[in-house]
Amino acid sequence: MNRRPFDPRLLRRVPAARRDLAVLAVLGGLTALLVVAQATALATLLATAIDGRLHRPALAGFGAAVAARALVSWAQGTVAARAAATVKAALRADLLRAVGRHGPTWVAGRRAGQLATLAGRGLDALDPYFTGYLPQLVLSVTVPLAVLARIVLADWSSALIIALTIPLIPVFGALLGWQAQAATERQWRRLSLLGGHFLDMVAGLPTLRAFGRARAQVDVVRRMADGHRQATMKTLRIAFLSALVLELVATLSVALVAVPVGIRLLGGGITLSTALLVLLLTPEAYLPLRAAGSRFHASMEGLTALDEALTLSATPEAAAPGTAGPAPDGRGEIRFEGVTVAYERTTALRDVTLTIRPGERIAVIGPSGAGKTTLLNLLLGFVTPTAGRVTVDGVDLAGVDLDAWRRELAWVPQRAHLFAGSLADNIRLGAPDTPDAALAGAVTDAALDEVVAALPDGLRTTLGERGHGLSSGQRQRVALARAFLRDAPLVLLDEPTARLDSASEAVVLAATRRLVAGRTALLVAHRPALLTDADRILRVEDGRVTELSRVPAGKGTP
């Protein structure tokens, strides 16, 4: 966990925020000069007023300094709010790109609820950091330096006391900040768990209701919410304690300056105007540090979310934009070289070494959760190896343009997602400019003709979300039509006949055989009917891949 008050990764990852942060620094320096000017004018004005005179230039200077400080303060708030909006938008876009780049398996490994909480409530907590803490952090550097420089010229002994006592505030603030950091991390973990569990519960609500467990989850959510409340209260107690300590230290430090100045003033060792200047400027030296310390605790949740967002959206294994190499031909030889894929709590594949020759049809079998789909996700670029590499014609997929590489693939998943729109648009999903003749050919190859003929408007029929209006078998045929239209040299099929009845399975199986003919194919299968045309059969179990001899007819899946 990053414990620094400012994360330098922010400047690299969000270049658009650099200008706003530079403007904040300039405004901080201007504020420091105005603080000194205002105190100088006020000291002169009070000293002359005690003598019964009105110093009009000092009065005008004081009014101008107050107005200028108000204007600069407004500008700081505006620029800080704009920087916060820029950073939040950029980080949310980075998180979404990371999800799209790594695919659904990465989301499952990272917990969808954690990502949802981070992209929503988590990044919104950056507002107090940018609008409250960051401007004070700048002022805590510029104002004390300007005040010390001015007091050195007026009374060096008071400046020495200030220089010796100012470090006490950040020291005590750091000691309390370490405790607050740990408490905030606990609070954030509980919030992520609560958000993740709630999202999982909502997604699985039909299943919970079917098994009569919906009401039991109310108590679970209540307990998790209570744990988050307790963690939040602990964090607030530390924040209140730190504010008290910082106020006490600052007050005692001001007293250490004020008492000697008062004694020297009574003895005639210092002039009234100088004494007033020192007494007016001394609190200003400590004020930004006190404010930064108190506002730091209000921004701790945002800092924690910022660190997690920068970490999750970072992809050091991916090629930087503009440096990705050209995609290899999908007709080349595919090699898995010592590939291991490990997630936070499990290892999907272990030291897999495998060669797929051009035009070869490989069937992959094994129990659910063994790692079969992970093999396909590696080729799709949804998953990157923890160790080892995947090459095509000797080119490592980790360094190629994934969008260009995916154009060499046709993918038929277990559950093809259909969008609300016409049937033709759903088939053209990967090739939107396909002419009608090619579209009709893909419909015929996928055995979708009778389905189109039965629809009221044929290919122009509007489907509901997730293909509402079509059966499971018909949706799979739409996915096959997409693959035919893609006409890619490499075909990946992830159990295309799962959850189909025997009649639908026979139609989909015949279309699948036409699809893989003359192409390199990797087919994840549970049913024996899909294995008959395979050149080789691989078994995946506990993340390890072994090659089997052909399955005898009628014997079922090994």
Coordinates of C-alpha atoms in Angstrom, one line a residue:
M1 CA 0.0 0.0 0.0
N2 CA 1.3 3.4 -1.0
R3 CA 1.7 5.6 2.1
R4 CA 2.9 8.8 0.4
P5 CA 0.6 11.9 0.4
F6 CA 1.0 12.1 -3.4
D7 CA 1.4 9.2 -5.7
P8 CA 3.8 10.0 -8.6
R9 CA 2.1 7.3 -10.7
L10 CA -0.8 9.7 -11.1
L11 CA 1.2 12.1 -13.3
R12 CA 2.3 9.2 -15.6
R13 CA -1.1 7.6 -15.8
V14 CA -3.3 10.8 -16.1
P15 CA -1.2 13.3 -18.1
A16 CA -4.3 15.5 -18.5
A17 CA -4.1 16.3 -14.8
R18 CA -0.6 17.7 -14.9
R19 CA -1.7 21.2 -16.0
D20 CA -4.3 21.5 -13.3
L21 CA -1.7 20.4 -10.6
A22 CA 0.8 22.9 -12.0
V23 CA -1.8 25.6 -11.7
L24 CA -2.5 24.5 -8.1
A25 CA 1.2 24.9 -7.3
V26 CA 1.3 28.4 -8.8
L27 CA -1.8 29.4 -6.9
G28 CA -0.2 28.1 -3.7
G29 CA 2.8 30.3 -4.2
L30 CA 0.6 33.3 -4.9
T31 CA -1.4 32.6 -1.8
A32 CA 1.8 32.5 0.3
L33 CA 2.8 36.0 -1.0
L34 CA -0.7 37.3 -0.3
V35 CA -0.6 36.0 3.3
V36 CA 2.7 37.9 3.9
A37 CA 1.3 41.0 2.2
Q38 CA -1.9 40.9 4.1
A39 CA -0.2 40.5 7.5
T40 CA 2.3 43.3 6.7
A41 CA -0.4 45.7 5.8
L42 CA -2.6 44.8 8.8
A43 CA 0.4 45.2 11.2
T44 CA 1.2 48.6 9.8
L45 CA -2.5 49.6 9.9
L46 CA -2.9 48.5 13.6
A47 CA 0.4 50.1 14.7
T48 CA -0.6 53.5 13.2
A49 CA -4.2 53.2 14.5
I50 CA -2.9 52.8 18.1
D51 CA -1.0 56.1 17.6
G52 CA -4.4 57.7 16.5
R53 CA -3.5 57.8 12.8
L54 CA -5.1 56.1 9.7
H55 CA -2.6 54.7 7.3
R56 CA -4.6 54.9 4.1
P57 CA -2.0 53.0 1.8
A58 CA -1.9 50.2 4.4
L59 CA -5.7 50.0 4.5
A60 CA -5.9 49.9 0.7
G61 CA -3.2 47.2 0.6
F62 CA -5.0 45.1 3.3
G63 CA -8.3 45.3 1.4
A64 CA -6.6 44.4 -1.9
A65 CA -4.8 41.4 -0.2
V66 CA -8.1 40.1 1.3
A67 CA -9.9 40.4 -2.1
A68 CA -7.0 38.7 -3.9
R69 CA -6.9 35.8 -1.4
A70 CA -10.6 35.3 -1.8
L71 CA -10.2 35.2 -5.6
V72 CA -7.2 32.8 -5.4
S73 CA -9.1 30.6 -3.0
W74 CA -12.0 30.4 -5.4
A75 CA -9.6 29.6 -8.3
Q76 CA -7.9 26.8 -6.2
G77 CA -11.3 25.2 -5.5
T78 CA -12.3 25.3 -9.2
V79 CA -9.0 23.9 -10.5
A80 CA -8.9 21.2 -7.8
A81 CA -12.5 20.1 -8.7
R82 CA -11.6 20.0 -12.4
A83 CA -8.5 17.9 -11.6
A84 CA -10.6 15.5 -9.5
A85 CA -13.1 15.1 -12.3
T86 CA -10.3 14.5 -14.9
V87 CA -8.6 11.9 -12.7
K88 CA -11.8 10.0 -11.9
A89 CA -12.9 9.9 -15.5
A90 CA -9.4 8.7 -16.6
L91 CA -9.1 6.0 -13.9
R92 CA -12.6 4.7 -14.6
A93 CA -11.8 4.5 -18.3
D94 CA -8.6 2.7 -17.5
L95 CA -10.5 0.2 -15.3
L96 CA -13.0 -0.5 -18.1
R97 CA -10.2 -0.9 -20.6
A98 CA -8.5 -3.4 -18.2
V99 CA -11.7 -5.4 -18.0
G100 CA -12.1 -5.4 -21.8
R101 CA -8.4 -6.3 -22.2
H102 CA -8.3 -9.1 -19.8
G103 CA -11.8 -10.4 -20.2
P104 CA -14.4 -12.0 -17.9
T105 CA -11.9 -14.4 -16.3
W106 CA -9.9 -11.5 -14.9
V107 CA -13.1 -9.9 -13.6
A108 CA -14.0 -13.1 -11.8
G109 CA -10.5 -13.3 -10.3
R110 CA -10.6 -9.7 -9.1
R111 CA -14.2 -10.1 -7.9
A112 CA -16.8 -8.1 -9.9
G113 CA -18.1 -6.5 -6.7
Q114 CA -14.7 -5.2 -5.7
L115 CA -14.3 -3.6 -9.2
A116 CA -17.8 -2.1 -9.1
T117 CA -17.2 -0.6 -5.6
L118 CA -13.9 0.8 -6.7
A119 CA -15.2 2.4 -9.9
G120 CA -18.1 3.9 -8.1
R121 CA -17.9 4.8 -4.4
G122 CA -14.2 4.3 -4.3
L123 CA -13.1 6.8 -6.9
D124 CA -15.8 9.3 -5.8
A125 CA -13.8 9.5 -2.5
L126 CA -11.1 11.2 -4.4
D127 CA -13.1 14.5 -4.2
P128 CA -12.0 15.3 -0.6
Y129 CA -8.4 14.5 -1.6
F130 CA -8.2 16.9 -4.6
T131 CA -10.5 19.6 -3.3
G132 CA -9.4 19.6 0.3
Y133 CA -6.1 17.9 1.0
L134 CA -4.0 18.5 -2.1
P135 CA -4.4 22.4 -2.1
Q136 CA -3.5 22.4 1.6
L137 CA -0.5 20.2 0.9
V138 CA 0.8 22.8 -1.5
L139 CA 0.1 25.6 1.0
S140 CA 1.9 23.7 3.8
V141 CA 5.1 24.0 1.7
T142 CA 4.7 27.5 0.3
V143 CA 3.2 29.5 3.2
P144 CA 5.6 28.4 6.0
L145 CA 8.6 29.2 3.7
A146 CA 7.2 32.6 2.8
V147 CA 6.3 33.4 6.5
L148 CA 9.8 32.3 7.7
A149 CA 11.5 34.4 5.1
R150 CA 9.5 37.5 6.1
I151 CA 9.9 36.9 9.9
V152 CA 13.7 36.4 9.5
L153 CA 13.9 39.9 8.2
A154 CA 11.8 41.3 11.0
D155 CA 12.9 39.2 14.0
W156 CA 15.3 36.3 13.6
S157 CA 14.8 34.9 17.1
S158 CA 11.1 34.4 16.5
A159 CA 11.9 32.8 13.1
L160 CA 14.3 30.4 14.8
I161 CA 11.5 29.2 17.2
I162 CA 9.1 28.7 14.3
A163 CA 11.7 26.8 12.4
L164 CA 12.3 24.5 15.3
T165 CA 8.6 23.8 16.2
I166 CA 7.1 23.5 12.7
P167 CA 8.5 20.0 12.1
L168 CA 6.6 18.8 15.2
I169 CA 3.3 18.9 13.4
P170 CA 4.2 16.6 10.4
V171 CA 6.0 14.3 12.9
F172 CA 2.9 13.8 15.1
G173 CA 0.8 13.8 12.0
A174 CA 2.8 10.9 10.5
L175 CA 2.7 8.9 13.7
L176 CA -1.1 9.2 13.8
G177 CA -1.4 8.8 10.0
W178 CA 0.1 5.3 10.2
Q179 CA -2.6 4.2 12.5
A180 CA -5.2 5.9 10.4
Q181 CA -3.8 4.2 7.3
A182 CA -4.3 0.7 8.8
A183 CA -7.8 1.6 9.9
T184 CA -8.7 2.9 6.5
E185 CA -7.4 -0.2 4.8
R186 CA -9.6 -2.3 7.1
Q187 CA -12.6 -0.1 6.3
W188 CA -12.0 -0.3 2.6
R189 CA -11.6 -4.1 2.7
R190 CA -14.9 -4.4 4.5
L191 CA -16.6 -2.1 2.1
S192 CA -15.3 -4.1 -0.9
L193 CA -16.5 -7.3 0.7
L194 CA -19.9 -5.8 1.4
G195 CA -20.2 -4.5 -2.2
G196 CA -19.0 -7.8 -3.7
H197 CA -21.3 -9.9 -1.6
F198 CA -24.3 -7.7 -2.3
L199 CA -23.6 -7.8 -6.1
D200 CA -23.3 -11.6 -6.0
M201 CA -26.5 -11.8 -4.0
V202 CA -28.4 -9.7 -6.4
A203 CA -27.1 -11.7 -9.4
G204 CA -28.0 -14.9 -7.7
L205 CA -31.4 -13.8 -6.3
P206 CA -33.5 -16.1 -8.4
T207 CA -31.5 -19.1 -7.2
L208 CA -31.7 -18.0 -3.6
R209 CA -35.4 -17.6 -3.9
A210 CA -35.8 -21.0 -5.5
F211 CA -34.0 -22.6 -2.6
G212 CA -35.6 -20.5 0.1
R213 CA -32.4 -18.8 1.1
A214 CA -33.2 -15.2 0.1
R215 CA -34.2 -14.1 3.6
A216 CA -31.1 -15.7 5.2
Q217 CA -28.9 -13.3 3.2
V218 CA -30.5 -10.3 4.9
D219 CA -28.7 -11.3 8.1
V220 CA -25.5 -11.8 6.3
V221 CA -25.6 -8.4 4.7
R222 CA -26.6 -6.8 8.0
R223 CA -23.6 -8.4 9.7
M224 CA -21.2 -7.2 7.0
A225 CA -22.7 -3.7 7.1
D226 CA -22.3 -3.6 10.8
G227 CA -18.6 -4.6 10.5
H228 CA -18.1 -1.8 8.0
R229 CA -19.8 0.6 10.4
Q230 CA -17.5 -0.4 13.2
A231 CA -14.4 0.0 11.0
T232 CA -15.6 3.4 9.9
M233 CA -16.1 4.5 13.5
K234 CA -12.6 3.4 14.4
T235 CA -11.2 5.4 11.6
L236 CA -13.2 8.5 12.7
R237 CA -11.9 8.2 16.3
I238 CA -8.3 8.2 15.0
A239 CA -9.1 11.2 12.8
F240 CA -10.6 13.2 15.7
L241 CA -7.7 12.3 18.0
S242 CA -5.2 13.4 15.4
A243 CA -7.0 16.7 14.9
L244 CA -6.9 17.3 18.7
V245 CA -3.2 16.5 18.9
L246 CA -2.3 18.8 15.9
E247 CA -4.3 21.7 17.3
L248 CA -2.6 21.3 20.7
V249 CA 0.9 21.2 19.2
A250 CA 0.2 24.2 17.0
T251 CA -1.3 26.2 19.9
L252 CA 1.7 25.5 22.1
S253 CA 4.1 26.4 19.3
V254 CA 2.4 29.7 18.7
A255 CA 2.6 30.4 22.5
L256 CA 6.3 29.7 22.4
V257 CA 6.6 32.6 20.0
A258 CA 4.0 34.9 21.4
V259 CA 5.2 34.9 25.1
P260 CA 8.8 36.1 24.3
V261 CA 7.6 38.7 21.9
G262 CA 5.2 40.1 24.5
I263 CA 7.9 40.2 27.1
R264 CA 10.3 41.9 24.7
L265 CA 7.7 44.4 23.7
L266 CA 7.1 45.4 27.3
G267 CA 10.8 45.8 27.8
G268 CA 11.2 47.9 24.6
G269 CA 13.3 45.3 22.9
I270 CA 11.0 45.2 19.8
T271 CA 8.8 47.7 18.1
L272 CA 5.0 47.5 18.1
S273 CA 4.7 47.1 14.3
T274 CA 7.3 44.3 14.3
A275 CA 5.6 42.5 17.2
L276 CA 2.2 42.7 15.5
L277 CA 3.7 41.4 12.3
V278 CA 5.3 38.4 14.1
L279 CA 2.1 37.7 16.0
L280 CA 0.0 37.9 12.9
L281 CA 2.3 35.7 10.7
T282 CA 3.1 33.0 13.3
P283 CA -0.3 31.3 13.3
E284 CA -0.3 31.4 9.4
A285 CA 2.9 29.3 9.4
Y286 CA 1.2 26.5 11.3
L287 CA -2.3 26.8 9.9
P288 CA -1.7 25.0 6.5
L289 CA 0.1 22.1 8.2
R290 CA -2.8 21.7 10.7
A291 CA -5.4 21.9 7.9
A292 CA -3.5 19.4 5.8
G293 CA -3.2 17.0 8.7
S294 CA -6.9 17.1 9.4
R295 CA -8.0 16.9 5.8
F296 CA -5.6 14.0 5.1
H297 CA -7.8 11.7 7.2
A298 CA -10.8 12.8 5.3
S299 CA -9.1 11.8 2.1
M300 CA -7.6 8.5 3.3
E301 CA -10.4 6.4 1.6
G302 CA -9.8 8.2 -1.7
L303 CA -6.0 7.6 -1.4
T304 CA -6.6 3.9 -0.8
A305 CA -9.0 3.7 -3.8
L306 CA -6.5 5.6 -5.9
D307 CA -3.7 3.2 -5.1
E308 CA -5.9 0.2 -5.9
A309 CA -7.2 1.7 -9.1
L310 CA -3.7 2.5 -10.3
T311 CA -2.5 -1.0 -9.4
L312 CA -5.5 -2.9 -11.0
S313 CA -5.5 -0.9 -14.2
A314 CA -1.8 -1.2 -14.7
T315 CA -0.8 -3.9 -17.2
P316 CA 3.0 -4.1 -17.3
E317 CA 2.7 -7.4 -19.2
A318 CA 1.0 -5.6 -22.1
A319 CA 2.8 -3.7 -24.8
A320 CA 2.6 0.0 -24.5
P321 CA 0.3 1.9 -26.9
G322 CA 2.0 2.2 -30.3
T323 CA 4.7 -0.4 -29.6
A324 CA 2.6 -3.5 -30.1
G325 CA 4.0 -5.7 -32.9
P326 CA 2.1 -7.0 -35.9
A327 CA -0.3 -9.9 -35.3
P328 CA 0.9 -13.3 -36.7
D329 CA -1.2 -15.3 -39.2
G330 CA -3.8 -17.5 -37.6
R331 CA -2.7 -20.3 -39.8
G332 CA 0.7 -20.6 -38.1
E333 CA 1.8 -23.2 -35.5
I334 CA 0.6 -22.5 -32.0
R335 CA 2.8 -23.3 -29.0
F336 CA 2.2 -23.2 -25.3
E337 CA 5.6 -23.1 -23.6
G338 CA 5.6 -23.9 -19.9
V339 CA 2.4 -21.8 -19.4
T340 CA 1.1 -21.3 -15.9
V341 CA -2.0 -19.1 -15.1
A342 CA -2.5 -18.3 -11.4
Y343 CA -5.2 -16.2 -9.8
E344 CA -5.4 -14.9 -6.3
R345 CA -6.8 -18.0 -4.8
T346 CA -6.3 -20.7 -7.4
T347 CA -4.1 -21.9 -10.2
A348 CA -6.0 -22.5 -13.5
L349 CA -3.1 -24.0 -15.5
R350 CA 0.2 -25.5 -14.4
D351 CA 3.3 -25.7 -16.6
V352 CA 1.4 -26.5 -19.9
T353 CA 3.5 -27.3 -22.9
L354 CA 1.5 -27.9 -26.0
T355 CA 1.8 -27.6 -29.8
I356 CA -1.1 -27.2 -32.2
R357 CA -0.1 -27.7 -35.8
P358 CA -1.8 -25.7 -38.7
G359 CA -5.1 -27.3 -39.7
E360 CA -5.3 -29.6 -36.7
R361 CA -8.5 -30.1 -34.8
I362 CA -8.0 -30.5 -31.0
A363 CA -10.7 -31.5 -28.6
V364 CA -10.2 -30.6 -24.9
I365 CA -12.1 -32.5 -22.2
G366 CA -12.0 -32.6 -18.5
P367 CA -14.2 -31.7 -15.4
S368 CA -15.7 -28.3 -14.9
G369 CA -13.3 -25.8 -13.5
A370 CA -10.2 -27.8 -14.6
G371 CA -8.9 -25.0 -16.8
K372 CA -10.3 -25.8 -20.3
T373 CA -11.8 -22.4 -20.9
T374 CA -8.5 -20.8 -19.7
L375 CA -6.8 -22.4 -22.7
L376 CA -9.1 -20.6 -25.0
N377 CA -8.9 -17.3 -23.0
L378 CA -5.1 -17.4 -23.4
L379 CA -5.5 -17.5 -27.2
L380 CA -8.2 -14.8 -27.1
G381 CA -5.9 -12.5 -25.1
F382 CA -8.4 -12.4 -22.2
V383 CA -5.8 -13.9 -19.9
T384 CA -2.0 -13.5 -19.8
P385 CA 0.3 -16.2 -18.5
T386 CA 1.7 -15.9 -15.0
A387 CA 4.7 -17.9 -16.3
G388 CA 5.7 -19.1 -19.7
R389 CA 4.4 -17.8 -23.0
V390 CA 2.0 -18.5 -25.9
T391 CA 3.5 -18.1 -29.4
V392 CA 2.1 -18.3 -33.0
D393 CA 4.7 -18.9 -35.7
G394 CA 7.3 -18.0 -33.0
V395 CA 5.6 -14.6 -32.2
D396 CA 4.8 -14.1 -28.5
L397 CA 1.1 -13.0 -28.2
A398 CA 2.1 -10.8 -25.2
G399 CA 3.7 -8.4 -27.5
V400 CA 1.3 -8.2 -30.5
D401 CA -1.7 -6.0 -31.3
L402 CA -4.5 -8.0 -29.7
D403 CA -7.2 -6.4 -31.8
A404 CA -5.4 -7.4 -35.0
W405 CA -4.7 -10.9 -33.6
R406 CA -8.4 -11.4 -32.7
R407 CA -9.3 -10.7 -36.3
E408 CA -7.6 -14.0 -37.0
L409 CA -10.0 -15.9 -34.7
A410 CA -13.6 -17.0 -34.7
W411 CA -15.0 -17.7 -31.3
V412 CA -18.1 -19.6 -30.3
P413 CA -18.6 -19.4 -26.5
Q414 CA -20.8 -21.5 -24.3
R415 CA -23.4 -18.9 -24.1
A416 CA -23.4 -16.5 -27.0
H417 CA -24.6 -13.0 -26.0
L418 CA -27.1 -11.5 -28.3
F419 CA -27.9 -7.8 -28.1
A420 CA -31.2 -5.9 -28.4
G421 CA -31.3 -5.3 -32.2
S422 CA -32.1 -7.0 -35.4
L423 CA -31.0 -10.6 -36.1
A424 CA -28.9 -9.4 -39.0
D425 CA -27.0 -6.9 -36.8
N426 CA -26.3 -9.6 -34.3
I427 CA -24.8 -11.9 -36.9
R428 CA -22.8 -9.0 -38.4
L429 CA -21.4 -8.1 -34.9
G430 CA -17.8 -8.8 -35.9
A431 CA -18.1 -7.7 -39.5
P432 CA -20.6 -4.9 -39.7
D433 CA -19.9 -4.1 -43.4
T434 CA -20.7 -7.6 -44.7
P435 CA -22.8 -7.6 -47.9
D436 CA -26.2 -9.3 -47.8
A437 CA -25.0 -12.2 -50.0
A438 CA -22.2 -13.1 -47.6
L439 CA -24.7 -12.8 -44.7
A440 CA -27.1 -15.2 -46.4
G441 CA -24.3 -17.7 -47.0
A442 CA -23.4 -17.6 -43.3
V443 CA -27.0 -18.1 -42.3
T444 CA -27.2 -21.2 -44.6
D445 CA -23.9 -22.6 -43.3
A446 CA -25.1 -22.2 -39.7
A447 CA -28.4 -24.0 -40.4
L448 CA -30.2 -20.8 -39.4
D449 CA -32.5 -20.7 -42.5
E450 CA -35.5 -22.3 -40.9
V451 CA -35.2 -20.0 -37.9
V452 CA -35.1 -16.9 -40.2
A453 CA -38.0 -18.2 -42.2
A454 CA -40.1 -18.6 -39.1
L455 CA -39.5 -15.0 -37.8
P456 CA -42.0 -12.4 -38.8
D457 CA -39.5 -10.0 -40.4
G458 CA -36.8 -12.5 -41.2
L459 CA -33.3 -11.1 -40.7
R460 CA -34.7 -7.7 -39.9
T461 CA -36.6 -9.1 -36.8
T462 CA -35.7 -7.2 -33.7
L463 CA -34.6 -9.4 -30.8
G464 CA -34.8 -8.7 -27.1
E465 CA -31.9 -8.3 -24.8
R466 CA -29.8 -11.5 -24.5
G467 CA -31.6 -12.9 -27.6
H468 CA -35.1 -13.0 -26.0
G469 CA -37.3 -14.7 -28.5
L470 CA -34.9 -17.4 -29.5
S471 CA -34.2 -20.8 -28.0
S472 CA -30.8 -21.8 -26.7
G473 CA -30.1 -23.9 -29.8
Q474 CA -31.1 -21.0 -32.1
R475 CA -28.8 -18.6 -30.2
Q476 CA -25.9 -21.0 -30.7
R477 CA -26.7 -21.1 -34.4
V478 CA -26.5 -17.3 -34.4
A479 CA -23.0 -17.6 -32.8
L480 CA -22.0 -20.1 -35.5
A481 CA -23.2 -17.8 -38.2
R482 CA -21.0 -15.0 -36.7
A483 CA -18.1 -17.4 -36.9
F484 CA -18.9 -18.4 -40.5
L485 CA -19.1 -14.7 -41.4
R486 CA -15.7 -14.1 -39.7
D487 CA -14.1 -16.7 -42.0
A488 CA -11.0 -16.8 -39.7
P489 CA -8.3 -19.5 -40.0
L490 CA -8.4 -20.3 -36.3
V491 CA -11.7 -21.4 -34.6
L492 CA -12.2 -21.6 -30.9
L493 CA -15.3 -23.4 -29.6
D494 CA -16.2 -23.6 -26.0
E495 CA -18.8 -26.4 -25.5
P496 CA -21.1 -25.1 -28.3
T497 CA -23.7 -27.9 -27.7
A498 CA -23.9 -27.5 -23.9
R499 CA -27.5 -27.3 -22.5
L500 CA -29.0 -28.3 -25.9
D501 CA -31.5 -31.1 -26.5
S502 CA -30.7 -33.9 -28.8
A503 CA -32.4 -32.3 -31.9
S504 CA -30.7 -28.9 -31.5
E505 CA -27.4 -30.7 -30.7
A506 CA -27.5 -32.6 -34.0
V507 CA -28.1 -29.4 -36.0
V508 CA -25.4 -27.4 -34.1
L509 CA -23.0 -30.3 -34.4
A510 CA -23.4 -30.5 -38.2
A511 CA -22.8 -26.8 -38.5
T512 CA -19.8 -27.0 -36.3
R513 CA -18.3 -29.7 -38.5
R514 CA -18.7 -27.4 -41.5
L515 CA -17.1 -24.5 -39.6
V516 CA -14.0 -26.4 -38.6
A517 CA -13.4 -28.0 -42.0
G518 CA -10.0 -26.8 -43.4
R519 CA -9.3 -24.6 -40.3
T520 CA -7.2 -25.0 -37.2
A521 CA -9.7 -25.6 -34.3
L522 CA -9.6 -25.9 -30.5
L523 CA -12.8 -27.4 -29.2
V524 CA -13.8 -27.7 -25.6
A525 CA -16.2 -30.5 -25.3
H526 CA -18.2 -32.5 -22.7
R527 CA -20.3 -34.6 -25.1
P528 CA -18.8 -37.5 -27.0
A529 CA -20.5 -36.4 -30.3
L530 CA -18.0 -33.5 -30.6
L531 CA -15.0 -35.8 -30.3
T532 CA -15.5 -38.0 -33.4
D533 CA -13.8 -35.7 -35.8
A534 CA -10.9 -34.5 -33.6
D535 CA -7.4 -35.2 -34.6
R536 CA -6.2 -35.3 -31.0
I537 CA -7.9 -35.3 -27.6
L538 CA -6.4 -33.5 -24.6
R539 CA -7.6 -33.9 -21.0
V540 CA -7.3 -31.0 -18.6
E541 CA -7.4 -31.9 -14.9
D542 CA -6.2 -29.8 -11.9
G543 CA -4.6 -27.4 -14.4
R544 CA -2.5 -30.1 -16.1
V545 CA -2.9 -31.1 -19.7
T546 CA -2.3 -34.7 -20.9
E547 CA -2.9 -36.2 -24.3
L548 CA -5.3 -39.2 -24.7
S549 CA -5.8 -41.7 -27.4
R550 CA -9.0 -41.5 -29.4
V551 CA -12.2 -42.2 -27.6
P552 CA -13.9 -45.4 -28.8
A553 CA -17.3 -44.9 -30.3
G554 CA -20.1 -45.1 -27.7
K555 CA -17.7 -45.0 -24.7
G556 CA -18.4 -41.4 -23.7
T557 CA -16.0 -38.7 -22.5
P558 CA -12.9 -40.1 -20.7

